[in-house]
Short mmCIF file of C-alpha atoms in Angstrom, two decimals:
data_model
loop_
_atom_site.label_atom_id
_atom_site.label_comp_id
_atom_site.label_asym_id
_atom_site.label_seq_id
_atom_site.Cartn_x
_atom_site.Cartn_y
_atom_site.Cartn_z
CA UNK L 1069 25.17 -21.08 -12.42
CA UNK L 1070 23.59 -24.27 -10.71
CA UNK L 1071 21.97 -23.51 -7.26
CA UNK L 1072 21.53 -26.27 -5.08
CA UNK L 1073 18.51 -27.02 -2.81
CA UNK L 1074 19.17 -29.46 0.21
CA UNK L 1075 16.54 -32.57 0.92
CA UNK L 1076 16.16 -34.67 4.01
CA UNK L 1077 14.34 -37.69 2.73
CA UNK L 1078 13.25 -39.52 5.94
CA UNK L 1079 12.62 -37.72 8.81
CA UNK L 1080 14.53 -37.00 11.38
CA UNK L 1081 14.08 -39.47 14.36
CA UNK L 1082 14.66 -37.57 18.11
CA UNK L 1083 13.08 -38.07 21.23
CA UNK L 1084 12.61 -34.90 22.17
CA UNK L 1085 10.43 -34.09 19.05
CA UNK L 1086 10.29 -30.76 17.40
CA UNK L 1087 12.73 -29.20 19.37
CA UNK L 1088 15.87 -31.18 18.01
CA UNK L 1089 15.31 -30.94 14.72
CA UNK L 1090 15.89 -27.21 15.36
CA UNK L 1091 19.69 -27.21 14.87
CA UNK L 1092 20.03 -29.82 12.21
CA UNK L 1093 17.65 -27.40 10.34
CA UNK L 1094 19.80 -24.13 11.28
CA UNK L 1095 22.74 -25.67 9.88
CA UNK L 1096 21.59 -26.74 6.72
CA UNK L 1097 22.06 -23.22 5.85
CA UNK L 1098 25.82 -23.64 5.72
CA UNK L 1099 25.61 -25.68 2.69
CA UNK L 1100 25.74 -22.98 -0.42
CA UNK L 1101 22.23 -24.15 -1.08
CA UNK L 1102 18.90 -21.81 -1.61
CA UNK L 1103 16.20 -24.38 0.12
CA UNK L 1104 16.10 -27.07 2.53
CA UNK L 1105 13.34 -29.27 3.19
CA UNK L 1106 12.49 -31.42 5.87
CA UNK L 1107 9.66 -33.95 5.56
CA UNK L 1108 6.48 -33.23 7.20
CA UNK L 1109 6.00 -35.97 9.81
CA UNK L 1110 3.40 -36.10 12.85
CA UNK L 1111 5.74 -34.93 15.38
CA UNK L 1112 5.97 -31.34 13.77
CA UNK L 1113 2.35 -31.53 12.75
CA UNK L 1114 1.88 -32.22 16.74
CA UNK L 1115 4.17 -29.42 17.07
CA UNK L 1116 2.40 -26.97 15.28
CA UNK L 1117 -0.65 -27.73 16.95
CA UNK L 1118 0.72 -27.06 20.14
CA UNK L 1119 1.79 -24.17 19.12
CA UNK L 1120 -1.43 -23.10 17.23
CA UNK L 1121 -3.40 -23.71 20.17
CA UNK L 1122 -0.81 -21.25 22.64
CA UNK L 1123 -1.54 -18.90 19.99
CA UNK L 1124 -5.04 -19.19 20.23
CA UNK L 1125 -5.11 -18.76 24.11
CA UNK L 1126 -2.92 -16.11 24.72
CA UNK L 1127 -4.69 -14.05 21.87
CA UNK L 1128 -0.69 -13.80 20.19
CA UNK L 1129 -0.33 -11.65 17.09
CA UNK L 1130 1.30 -15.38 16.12
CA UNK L 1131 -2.28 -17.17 15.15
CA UNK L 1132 -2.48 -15.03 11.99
CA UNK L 1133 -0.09 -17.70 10.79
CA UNK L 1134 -0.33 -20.53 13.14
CA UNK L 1135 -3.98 -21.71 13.82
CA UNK L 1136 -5.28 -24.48 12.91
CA UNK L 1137 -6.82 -24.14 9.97
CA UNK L 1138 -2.98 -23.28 8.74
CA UNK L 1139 -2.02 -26.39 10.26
CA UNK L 1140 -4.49 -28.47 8.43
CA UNK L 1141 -3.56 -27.44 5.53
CA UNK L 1142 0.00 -28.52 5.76
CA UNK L 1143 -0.97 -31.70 7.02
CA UNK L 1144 -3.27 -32.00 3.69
CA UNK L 1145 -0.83 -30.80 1.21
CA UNK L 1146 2.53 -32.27 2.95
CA UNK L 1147 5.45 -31.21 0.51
CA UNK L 1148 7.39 -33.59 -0.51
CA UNK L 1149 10.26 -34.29 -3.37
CA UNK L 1150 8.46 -35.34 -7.30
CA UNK L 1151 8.15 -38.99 -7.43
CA UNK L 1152 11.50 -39.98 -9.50
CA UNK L 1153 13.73 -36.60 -8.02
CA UNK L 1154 17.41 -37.28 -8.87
CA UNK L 1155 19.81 -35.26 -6.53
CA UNK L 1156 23.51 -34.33 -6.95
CA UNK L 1157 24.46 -36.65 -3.94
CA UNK L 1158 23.17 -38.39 -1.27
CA UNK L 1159 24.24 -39.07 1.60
CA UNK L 1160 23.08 -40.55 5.19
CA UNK L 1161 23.31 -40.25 8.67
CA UNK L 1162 22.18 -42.47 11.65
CA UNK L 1163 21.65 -39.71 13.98
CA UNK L 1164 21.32 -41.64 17.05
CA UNK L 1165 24.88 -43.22 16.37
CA UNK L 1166 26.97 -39.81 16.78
CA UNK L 1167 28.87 -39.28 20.82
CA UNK L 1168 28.70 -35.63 21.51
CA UNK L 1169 30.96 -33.50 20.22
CA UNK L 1170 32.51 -30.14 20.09
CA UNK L 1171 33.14 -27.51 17.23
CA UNK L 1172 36.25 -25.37 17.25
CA UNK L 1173 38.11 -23.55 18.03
CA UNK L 1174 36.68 -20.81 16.01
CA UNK L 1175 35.33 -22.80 13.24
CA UNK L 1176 32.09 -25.08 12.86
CA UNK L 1177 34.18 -26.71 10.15
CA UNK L 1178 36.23 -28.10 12.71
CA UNK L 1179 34.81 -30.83 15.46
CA UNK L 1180 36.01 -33.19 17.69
CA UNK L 1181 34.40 -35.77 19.94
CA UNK L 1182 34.06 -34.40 23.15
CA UNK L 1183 36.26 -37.64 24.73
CA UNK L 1184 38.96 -36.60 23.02
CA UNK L 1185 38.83 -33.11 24.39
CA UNK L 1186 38.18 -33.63 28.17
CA UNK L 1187 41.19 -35.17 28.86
CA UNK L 1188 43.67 -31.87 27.48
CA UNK L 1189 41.63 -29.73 30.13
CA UNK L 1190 40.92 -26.80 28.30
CA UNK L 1191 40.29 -24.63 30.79
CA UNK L 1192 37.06 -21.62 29.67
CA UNK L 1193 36.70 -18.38 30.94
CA UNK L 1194 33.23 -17.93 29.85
CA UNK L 1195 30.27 -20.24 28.83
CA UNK L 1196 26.95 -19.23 26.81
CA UNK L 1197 23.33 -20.55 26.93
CA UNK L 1198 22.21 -17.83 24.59
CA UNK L 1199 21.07 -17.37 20.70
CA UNK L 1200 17.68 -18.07 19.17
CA UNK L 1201 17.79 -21.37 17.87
CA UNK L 1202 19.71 -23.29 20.94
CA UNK L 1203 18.65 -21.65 24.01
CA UNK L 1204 14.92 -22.73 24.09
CA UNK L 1205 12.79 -24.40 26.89
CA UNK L 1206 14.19 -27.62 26.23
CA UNK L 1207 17.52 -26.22 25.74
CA UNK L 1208 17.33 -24.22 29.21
CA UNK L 1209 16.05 -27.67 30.88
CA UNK L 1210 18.57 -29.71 29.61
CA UNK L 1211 21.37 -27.08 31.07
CA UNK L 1212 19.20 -27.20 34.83
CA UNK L 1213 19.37 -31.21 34.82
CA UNK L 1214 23.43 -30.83 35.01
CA UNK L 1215 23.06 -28.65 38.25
CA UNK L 1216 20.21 -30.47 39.27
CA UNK L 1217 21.75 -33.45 39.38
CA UNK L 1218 25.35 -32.03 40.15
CA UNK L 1219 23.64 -30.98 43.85
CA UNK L 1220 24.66 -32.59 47.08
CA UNK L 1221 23.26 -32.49 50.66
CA UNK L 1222 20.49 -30.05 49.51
CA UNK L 1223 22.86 -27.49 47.98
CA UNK L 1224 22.90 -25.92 45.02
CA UNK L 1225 25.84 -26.62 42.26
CA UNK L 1226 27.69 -23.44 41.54
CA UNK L 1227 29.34 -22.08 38.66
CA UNK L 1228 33.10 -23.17 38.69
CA UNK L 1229 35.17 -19.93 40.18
CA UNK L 1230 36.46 -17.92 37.55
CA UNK L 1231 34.07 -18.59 34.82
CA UNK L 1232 31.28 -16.35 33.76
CA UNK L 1233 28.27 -18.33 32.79
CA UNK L 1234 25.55 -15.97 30.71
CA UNK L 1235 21.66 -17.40 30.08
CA UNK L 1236 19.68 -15.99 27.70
CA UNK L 1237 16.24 -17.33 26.69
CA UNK L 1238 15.73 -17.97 22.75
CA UNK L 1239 12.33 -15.74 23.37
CA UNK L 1240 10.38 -14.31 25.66
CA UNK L 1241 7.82 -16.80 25.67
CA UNK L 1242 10.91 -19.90 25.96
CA UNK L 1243 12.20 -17.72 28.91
CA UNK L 1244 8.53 -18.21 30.78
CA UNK L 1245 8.32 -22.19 30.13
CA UNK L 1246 11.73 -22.04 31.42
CA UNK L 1247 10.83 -19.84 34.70
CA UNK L 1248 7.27 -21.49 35.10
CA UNK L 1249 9.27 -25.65 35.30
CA UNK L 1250 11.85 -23.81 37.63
CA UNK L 1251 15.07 -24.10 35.19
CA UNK L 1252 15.77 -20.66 35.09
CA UNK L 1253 15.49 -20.40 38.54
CA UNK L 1254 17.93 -23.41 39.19
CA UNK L 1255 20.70 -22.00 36.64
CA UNK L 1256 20.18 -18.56 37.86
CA UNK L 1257 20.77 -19.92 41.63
CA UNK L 1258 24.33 -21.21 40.45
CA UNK L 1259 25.61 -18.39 39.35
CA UNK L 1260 24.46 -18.08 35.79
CA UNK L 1261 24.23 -14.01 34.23
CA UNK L 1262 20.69 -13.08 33.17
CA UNK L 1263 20.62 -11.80 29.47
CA UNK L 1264 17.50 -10.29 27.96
CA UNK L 1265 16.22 -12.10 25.63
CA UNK L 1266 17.68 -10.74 22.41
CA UNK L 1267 20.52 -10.34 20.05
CA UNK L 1268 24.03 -10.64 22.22
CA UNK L 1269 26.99 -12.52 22.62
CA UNK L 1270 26.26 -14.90 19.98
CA UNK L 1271 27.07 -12.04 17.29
CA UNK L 1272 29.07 -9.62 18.72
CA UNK L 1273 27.05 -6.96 20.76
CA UNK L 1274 25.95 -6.23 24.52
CA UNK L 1275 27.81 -7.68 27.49
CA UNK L 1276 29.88 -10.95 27.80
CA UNK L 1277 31.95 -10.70 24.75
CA UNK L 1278 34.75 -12.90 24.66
CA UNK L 1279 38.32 -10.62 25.26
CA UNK L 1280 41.67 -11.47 23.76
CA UNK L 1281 43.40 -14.24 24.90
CA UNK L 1282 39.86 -15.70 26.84
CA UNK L 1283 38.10 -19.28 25.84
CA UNK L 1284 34.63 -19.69 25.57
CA UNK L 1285 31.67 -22.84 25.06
CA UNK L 1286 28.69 -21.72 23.70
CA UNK L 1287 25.38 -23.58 22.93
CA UNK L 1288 24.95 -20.90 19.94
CA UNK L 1289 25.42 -22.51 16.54
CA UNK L 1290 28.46 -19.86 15.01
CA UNK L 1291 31.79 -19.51 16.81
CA UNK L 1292 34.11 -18.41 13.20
CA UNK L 1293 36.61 -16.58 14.55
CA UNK L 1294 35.97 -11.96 16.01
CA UNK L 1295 31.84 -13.28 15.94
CA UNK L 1296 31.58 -13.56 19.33
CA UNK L 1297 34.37 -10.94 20.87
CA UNK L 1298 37.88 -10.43 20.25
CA UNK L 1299 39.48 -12.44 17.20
CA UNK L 1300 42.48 -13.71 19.22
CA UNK L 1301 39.85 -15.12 21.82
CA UNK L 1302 39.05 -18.71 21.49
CA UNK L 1303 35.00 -19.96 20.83
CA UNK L 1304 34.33 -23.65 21.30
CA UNK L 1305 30.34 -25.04 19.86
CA UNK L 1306 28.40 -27.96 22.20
CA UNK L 1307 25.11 -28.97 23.19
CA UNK L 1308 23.13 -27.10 26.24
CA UNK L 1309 24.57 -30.35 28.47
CA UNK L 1310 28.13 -30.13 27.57
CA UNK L 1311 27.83 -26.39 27.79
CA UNK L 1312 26.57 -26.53 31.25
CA UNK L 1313 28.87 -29.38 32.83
CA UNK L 1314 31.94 -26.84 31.77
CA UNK L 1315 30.72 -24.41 33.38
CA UNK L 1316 30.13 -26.44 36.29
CA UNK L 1317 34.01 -27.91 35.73
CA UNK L 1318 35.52 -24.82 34.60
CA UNK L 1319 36.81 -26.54 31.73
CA UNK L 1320 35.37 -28.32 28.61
CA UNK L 1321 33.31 -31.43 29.98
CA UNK L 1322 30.52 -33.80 29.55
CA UNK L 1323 27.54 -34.82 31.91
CA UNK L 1324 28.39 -37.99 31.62
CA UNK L 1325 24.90 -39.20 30.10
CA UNK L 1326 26.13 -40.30 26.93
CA UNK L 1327 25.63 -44.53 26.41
CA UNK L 1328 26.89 -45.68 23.22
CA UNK L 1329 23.71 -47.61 21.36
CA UNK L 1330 23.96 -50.94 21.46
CA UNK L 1331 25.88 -52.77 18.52
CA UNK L 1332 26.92 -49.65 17.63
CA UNK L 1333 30.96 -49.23 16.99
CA UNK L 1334 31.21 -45.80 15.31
CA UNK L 1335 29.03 -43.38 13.49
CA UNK L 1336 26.96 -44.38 10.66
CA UNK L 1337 27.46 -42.23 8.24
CA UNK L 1338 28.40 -42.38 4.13
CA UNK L 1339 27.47 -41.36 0.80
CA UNK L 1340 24.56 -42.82 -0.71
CA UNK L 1341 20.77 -44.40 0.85
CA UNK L 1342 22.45 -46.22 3.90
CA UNK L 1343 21.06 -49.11 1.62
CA UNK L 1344 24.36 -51.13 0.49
CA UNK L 1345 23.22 -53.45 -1.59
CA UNK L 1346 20.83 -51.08 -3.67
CA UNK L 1347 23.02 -47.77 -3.33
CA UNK L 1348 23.89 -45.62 -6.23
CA UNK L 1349 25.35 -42.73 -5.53
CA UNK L 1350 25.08 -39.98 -8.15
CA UNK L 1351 27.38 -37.75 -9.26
CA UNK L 1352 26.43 -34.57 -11.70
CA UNK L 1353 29.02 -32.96 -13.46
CA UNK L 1354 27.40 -29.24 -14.85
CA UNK L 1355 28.43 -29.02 -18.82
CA UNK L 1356 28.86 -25.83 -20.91
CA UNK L 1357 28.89 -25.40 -24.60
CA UNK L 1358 31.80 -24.31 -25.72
CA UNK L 1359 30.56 -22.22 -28.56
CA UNK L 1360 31.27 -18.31 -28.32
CA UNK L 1361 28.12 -16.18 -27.91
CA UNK L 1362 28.34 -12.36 -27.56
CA UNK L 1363 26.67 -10.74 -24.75
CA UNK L 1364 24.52 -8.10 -25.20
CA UNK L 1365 26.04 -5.35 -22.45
CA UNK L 1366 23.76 -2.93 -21.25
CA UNK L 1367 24.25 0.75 -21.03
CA UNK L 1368 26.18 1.58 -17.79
CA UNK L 1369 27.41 -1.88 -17.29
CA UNK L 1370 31.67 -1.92 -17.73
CA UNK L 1371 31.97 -4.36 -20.92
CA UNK L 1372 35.44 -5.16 -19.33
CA UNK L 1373 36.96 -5.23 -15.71
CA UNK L 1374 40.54 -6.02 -15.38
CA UNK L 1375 42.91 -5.75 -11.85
CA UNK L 1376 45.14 -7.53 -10.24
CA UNK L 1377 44.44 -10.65 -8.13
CA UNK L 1378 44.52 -10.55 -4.17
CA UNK L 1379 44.41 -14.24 -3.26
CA UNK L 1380 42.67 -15.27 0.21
CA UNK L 1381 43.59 -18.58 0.21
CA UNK L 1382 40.34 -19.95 3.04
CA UNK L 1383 37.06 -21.81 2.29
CA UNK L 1384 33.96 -20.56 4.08
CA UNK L 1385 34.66 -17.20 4.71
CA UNK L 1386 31.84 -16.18 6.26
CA UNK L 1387 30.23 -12.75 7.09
CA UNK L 1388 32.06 -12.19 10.24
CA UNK L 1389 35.45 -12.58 8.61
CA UNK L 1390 34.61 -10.04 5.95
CA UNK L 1391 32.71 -7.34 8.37
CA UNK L 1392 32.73 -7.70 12.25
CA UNK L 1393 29.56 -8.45 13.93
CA UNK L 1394 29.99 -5.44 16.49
CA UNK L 1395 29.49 -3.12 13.59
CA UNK L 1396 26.28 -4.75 12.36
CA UNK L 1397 23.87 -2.71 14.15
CA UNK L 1398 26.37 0.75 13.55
CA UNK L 1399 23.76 2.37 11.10
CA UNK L 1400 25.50 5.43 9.13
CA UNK L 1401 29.11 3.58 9.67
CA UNK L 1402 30.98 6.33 6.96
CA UNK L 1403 32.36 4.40 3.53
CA UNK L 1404 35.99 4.94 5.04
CA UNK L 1405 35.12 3.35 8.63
CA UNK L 1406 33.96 0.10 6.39
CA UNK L 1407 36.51 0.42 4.25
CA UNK L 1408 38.80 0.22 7.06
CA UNK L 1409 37.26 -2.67 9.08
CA UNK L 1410 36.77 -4.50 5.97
CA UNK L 1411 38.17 -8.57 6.39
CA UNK L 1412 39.45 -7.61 9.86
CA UNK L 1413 38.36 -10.53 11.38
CA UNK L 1414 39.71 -12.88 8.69
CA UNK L 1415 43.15 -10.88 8.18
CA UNK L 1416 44.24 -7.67 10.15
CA UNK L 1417 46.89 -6.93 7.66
CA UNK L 1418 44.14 -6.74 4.47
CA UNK L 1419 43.65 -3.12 4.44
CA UNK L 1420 47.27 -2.66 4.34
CA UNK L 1421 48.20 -5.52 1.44
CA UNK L 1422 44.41 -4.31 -0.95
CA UNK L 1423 43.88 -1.14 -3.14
CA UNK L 1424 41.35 0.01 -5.23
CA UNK L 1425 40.78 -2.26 -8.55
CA UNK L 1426 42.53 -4.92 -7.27
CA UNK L 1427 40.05 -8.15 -7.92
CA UNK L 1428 39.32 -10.68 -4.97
CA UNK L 1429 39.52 -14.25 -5.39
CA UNK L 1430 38.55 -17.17 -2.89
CA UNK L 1431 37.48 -20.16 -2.27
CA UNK L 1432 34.91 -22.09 -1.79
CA UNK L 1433 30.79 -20.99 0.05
CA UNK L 1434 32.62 -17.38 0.71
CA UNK L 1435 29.92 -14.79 2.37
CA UNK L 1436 26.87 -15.52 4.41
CA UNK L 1437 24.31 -12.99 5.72
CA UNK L 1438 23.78 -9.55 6.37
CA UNK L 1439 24.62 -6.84 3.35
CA UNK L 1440 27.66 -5.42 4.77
CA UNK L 1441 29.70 -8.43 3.60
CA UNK L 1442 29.40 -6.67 0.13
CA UNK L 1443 29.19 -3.17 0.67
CA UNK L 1444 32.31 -3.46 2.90
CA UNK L 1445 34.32 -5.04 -0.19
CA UNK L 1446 32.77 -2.27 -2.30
CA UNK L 1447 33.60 0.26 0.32
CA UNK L 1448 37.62 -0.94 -0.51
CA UNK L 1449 36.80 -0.07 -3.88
CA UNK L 1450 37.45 -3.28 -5.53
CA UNK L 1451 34.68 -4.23 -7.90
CA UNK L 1452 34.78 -7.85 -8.53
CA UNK L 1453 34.91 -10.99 -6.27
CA UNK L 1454 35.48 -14.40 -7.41
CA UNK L 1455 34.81 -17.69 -5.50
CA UNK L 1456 35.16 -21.37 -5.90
CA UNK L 1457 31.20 -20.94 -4.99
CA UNK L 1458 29.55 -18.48 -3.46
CA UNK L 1459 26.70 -18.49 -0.44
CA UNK L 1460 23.30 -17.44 -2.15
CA UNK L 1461 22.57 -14.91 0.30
CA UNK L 1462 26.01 -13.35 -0.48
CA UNK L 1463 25.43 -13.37 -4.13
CA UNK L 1464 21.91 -11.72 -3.86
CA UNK L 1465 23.13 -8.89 -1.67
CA UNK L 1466 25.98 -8.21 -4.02
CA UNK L 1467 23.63 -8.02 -7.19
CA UNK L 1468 21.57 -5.97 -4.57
CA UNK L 1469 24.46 -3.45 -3.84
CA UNK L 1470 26.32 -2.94 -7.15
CA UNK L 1471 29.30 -5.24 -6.32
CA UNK L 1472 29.66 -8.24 -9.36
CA UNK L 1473 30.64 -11.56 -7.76
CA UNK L 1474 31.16 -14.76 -9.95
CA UNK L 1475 31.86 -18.58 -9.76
CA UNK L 1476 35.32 -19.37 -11.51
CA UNK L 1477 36.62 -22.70 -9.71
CA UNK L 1478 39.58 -22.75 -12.24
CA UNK L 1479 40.98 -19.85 -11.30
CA UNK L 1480 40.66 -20.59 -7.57
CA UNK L 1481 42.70 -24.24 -8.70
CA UNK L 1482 45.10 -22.76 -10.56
CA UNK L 1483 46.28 -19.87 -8.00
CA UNK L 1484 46.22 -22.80 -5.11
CA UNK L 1485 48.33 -25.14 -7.44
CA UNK L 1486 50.78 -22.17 -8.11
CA UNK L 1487 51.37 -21.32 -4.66
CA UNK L 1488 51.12 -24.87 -2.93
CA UNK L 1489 55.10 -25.05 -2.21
CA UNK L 1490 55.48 -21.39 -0.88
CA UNK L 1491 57.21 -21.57 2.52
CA UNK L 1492 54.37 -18.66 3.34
CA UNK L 1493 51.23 -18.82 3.85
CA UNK L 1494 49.86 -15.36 4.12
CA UNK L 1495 45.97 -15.16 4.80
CA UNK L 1496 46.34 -12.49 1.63
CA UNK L 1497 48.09 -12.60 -0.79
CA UNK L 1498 49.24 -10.10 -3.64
CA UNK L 1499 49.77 -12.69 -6.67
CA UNK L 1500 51.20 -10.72 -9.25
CA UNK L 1501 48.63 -12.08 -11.50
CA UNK L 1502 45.98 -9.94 -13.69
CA UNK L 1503 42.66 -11.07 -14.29
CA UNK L 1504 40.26 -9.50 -16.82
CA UNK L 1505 36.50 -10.24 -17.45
CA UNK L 1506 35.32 -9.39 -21.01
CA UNK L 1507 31.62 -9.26 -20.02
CA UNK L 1508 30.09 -9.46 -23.99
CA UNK L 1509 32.26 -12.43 -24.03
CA UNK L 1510 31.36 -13.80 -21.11
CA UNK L 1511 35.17 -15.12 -20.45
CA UNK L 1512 38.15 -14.65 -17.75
CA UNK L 1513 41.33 -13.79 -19.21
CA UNK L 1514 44.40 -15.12 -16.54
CA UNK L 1515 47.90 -13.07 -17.09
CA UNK L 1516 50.43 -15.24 -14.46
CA UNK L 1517 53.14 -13.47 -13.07
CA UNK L 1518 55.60 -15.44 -15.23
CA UNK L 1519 53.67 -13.91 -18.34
CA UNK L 1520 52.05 -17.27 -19.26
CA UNK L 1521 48.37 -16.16 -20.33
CA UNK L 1522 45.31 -18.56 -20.37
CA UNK L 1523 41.85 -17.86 -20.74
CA UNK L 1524 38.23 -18.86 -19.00
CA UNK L 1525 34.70 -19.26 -19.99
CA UNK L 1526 32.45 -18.26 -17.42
CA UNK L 1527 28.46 -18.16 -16.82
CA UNK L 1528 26.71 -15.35 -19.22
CA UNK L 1529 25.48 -11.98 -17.12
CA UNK L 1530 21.66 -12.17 -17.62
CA UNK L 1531 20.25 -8.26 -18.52
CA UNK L 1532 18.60 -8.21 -14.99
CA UNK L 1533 21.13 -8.75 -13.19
CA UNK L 1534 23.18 -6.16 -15.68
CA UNK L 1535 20.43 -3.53 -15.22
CA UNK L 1536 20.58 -3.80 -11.18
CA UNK L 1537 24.02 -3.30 -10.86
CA UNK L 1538 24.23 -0.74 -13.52
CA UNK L 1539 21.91 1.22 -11.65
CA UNK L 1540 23.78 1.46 -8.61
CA UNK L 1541 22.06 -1.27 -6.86
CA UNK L 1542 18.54 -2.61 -6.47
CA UNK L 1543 17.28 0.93 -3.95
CA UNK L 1544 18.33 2.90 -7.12
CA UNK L 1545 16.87 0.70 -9.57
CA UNK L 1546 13.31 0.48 -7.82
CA UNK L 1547 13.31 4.38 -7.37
CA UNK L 1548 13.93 4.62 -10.74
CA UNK L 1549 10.88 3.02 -12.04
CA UNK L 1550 8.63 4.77 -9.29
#
């Protein structure tokens, strides 16, 4: 199958440097791509060399990889796309142009401009200035200029009453620049909860986790719904400022810094260069002969897997839909206990509606990181997934744990078609409909409920991958070649 690789072609232009390009780089990971790549420009190499120098200083284990002489040779060998590079699609984004906004609830597929959300006064119970790649020094200073500037007649800004307001640095070293320019000081004096910095809220563990029926604005950059507490809790995405100001308002609000750029009407945004009059936008469709070829199935490998179809009708399922986050760090968790908690953020009422052989179909980017997204499927017993598309970490840690995962987008069109009018829309369904893979003919065979039978080519099962999964999994496979 095609894997996609993501490109920013100019640079993006902030003027804080460095530190914003942070988050547009963290999300680039929720496109079902396996690179991205940001053009070198002087502000990183500046960057770096700040950072290269700290590690020189402080004697960090860090300058192993960030000196100078590392730095140099990035600047030298800047990498860049091959002269003449043709891409699937591209599109553009003025990034000054965007208002802030605000993702959720419970979904960073779903955003809204943050004036159209202060005036319905959602009220929060708890706001977060935590996770690794948005609660940095900047971050942190951003957060202090709210209460800063929120003080009157010498007194501190508080924390609105009833709302719980946690801080966590990004590192240990963010956490000092942060103490050392007096912002963690200032957020600490109005009211804020000190976190160590590490793993917490943001996925699932420690102290501060959202509870049922509670709403919650985090600066963290994944709010999908059970991540960051209970799944009937409600988790809202915004900057450090917006973050900050509702906790200062008790309710989802803005600073109030925002001026719309001159000339400037809405966002610029759109498929193509941002060029007009020389934009082309390309579109590549993937081809497949249609000529039968036999497969050549390995010993161990099932030449045929056949069940019924369970139907979860959602795009970008992610990891914390298929296995909760407060598990994640549960080393040991028994086959059954997975087994159990298996989709329980994305459906309650899976366990009860799956049973072993039945085969899983999606839609589109399902899984994200962390293994137990497979081996919590495989703990149901069901052996085969099947996507729209699936995210490339999900498909390597299937291959790596035994559990076969492919890319059919007609079947995922065909089940959506056939249940488009149904009054109900269960989160998953039992279709009635049997699917069977014939691996050495590397084709899907569709039985619909009403008996009417169609069939499927899909992408060839290359030996490797055959061998891996044959062998229980890639652990088994490299202890049997020790």
């Amino acid at each position: 199958m095609a894997r996609l690789r993501s490109q920013c072609r100019q640079p993006p232009i902030f003027p804080e440097g460095r530190g914003a390009h942070h988050p547009a780089d963290r999300y680039r990971k929720d496109i079902p791509a396996i690179g991205g790549l940001f053009p070198v420009d002087e502000k990183l190499i500046a960057w770096y060399r700040a950072k290269a120098t700290t590690a020189a200083l402080t004697d960090s284990p860090a300058k192993e990889r960030m000196n100078h002489e590392q730095v140099n040779r990035i600047a030298e060998n800047r990498l860049v796309a091959d002269p003449g590079a043709t891409y699937a699609k591209e599109s553009y984004l003025n990034l000054p142009t965007p208002p802030p906004w605000v993702a959720g609830p419970n979904s960073v597929k779903v955003a809204n401009p943050l004036k159209n959300l202060e005036p319905q006064n959602i009220k929060i119970d708890k706001a977060y200035l935590v996770s690794c790649p948005n609660s940095r020094a900047s971050d942190i200073a951003a957060a202090a200029r709210v209460f800063r500037e929120a003080a009157t007649d010498g007194q501190p800004a508080k924390v609105a009453s009833g709302v719980r307001f946690y801080l966590g640095a990004a590192s240990l070293s963010e956490q000092k620049i942060a103490e050392e320019a007096g912002d963690w000081k200032v957020l600490l004096d109005a009211g804020a909860i000190e976190l160590p910095a590490a793993c917490g809220p943001c996925i699932g563990p420690g102290t501060g986790l959202l509870e049922k029926g509670e709403t919650g604005i985090s600066a963290s950059n994944r709010n999908y719904k059970g991540r960051m507490g209970d799944p009937l809790a409600k988790a809202y995405l915004a900057s450090p400022e917006v973050v900050a100001a509702s906790a200062l308002a008790g309710k989802i609000a803005g600073p109030g810094w925002y001026q719309k750029p001159e000339g400037v009407e809405k966002v610029i945004i759109g498929e193509g260069s941002g060029d007009f009059a020389a934009d082309k936008a390309l579109s590549l469709e993937a081809t497949a002969a249609e000529d039968e070829a036999l497969t050549n199935v390995l010993p161990g490998f099932p030449e045929k897997i056949e069940g019924e179809i369970i139907f979860l009708d959602s795009d970008n399922i992610n990891t914390d839909g298929i296995y909760p986050g407060k598990y994640t760090y549960q080393d040991n968790l028994p086959k059954g206990k997975m087994a159990e908690v298996c989709m329980e953020n994305y459906d309650p009422e899976f366990t009860k509606l799956t049973k072993p052989g039945d085969v899983f179909v999606t839609g589109f980017n399902f899984g994200s990181s962390r293994e137990q997204a497979a081996t919590a499927i495989l703990a149901r017993d069901i052996p085969l997934v099947i996507a729209r598309s699936l995210g490339n970490i999900f498909s390597r840690n299937s291959i790596n744990n035994a559990l076969v995962s492919l890319e059919i987008p007609r079947v995922v069109e065909r089940l959506r078609e056939a249940f488009k009018d149904d009054a109900e829309k269960p989160l998953t369904r039992r279709t009635g409909w049997k699917l069977l893979w014939d691996v050495r003919r590397s084709k899907a065979v569709i039985t619909e409920k009403d008996g009417t039978v169609w069939e499927q080519k899909v992408s060839e099962l290359p030996p490797s991958v055959q061998e891996i999964i044959a062998a229980g999994g890639l652990e088994n496979w490299v202890k049997s070649k020790i």
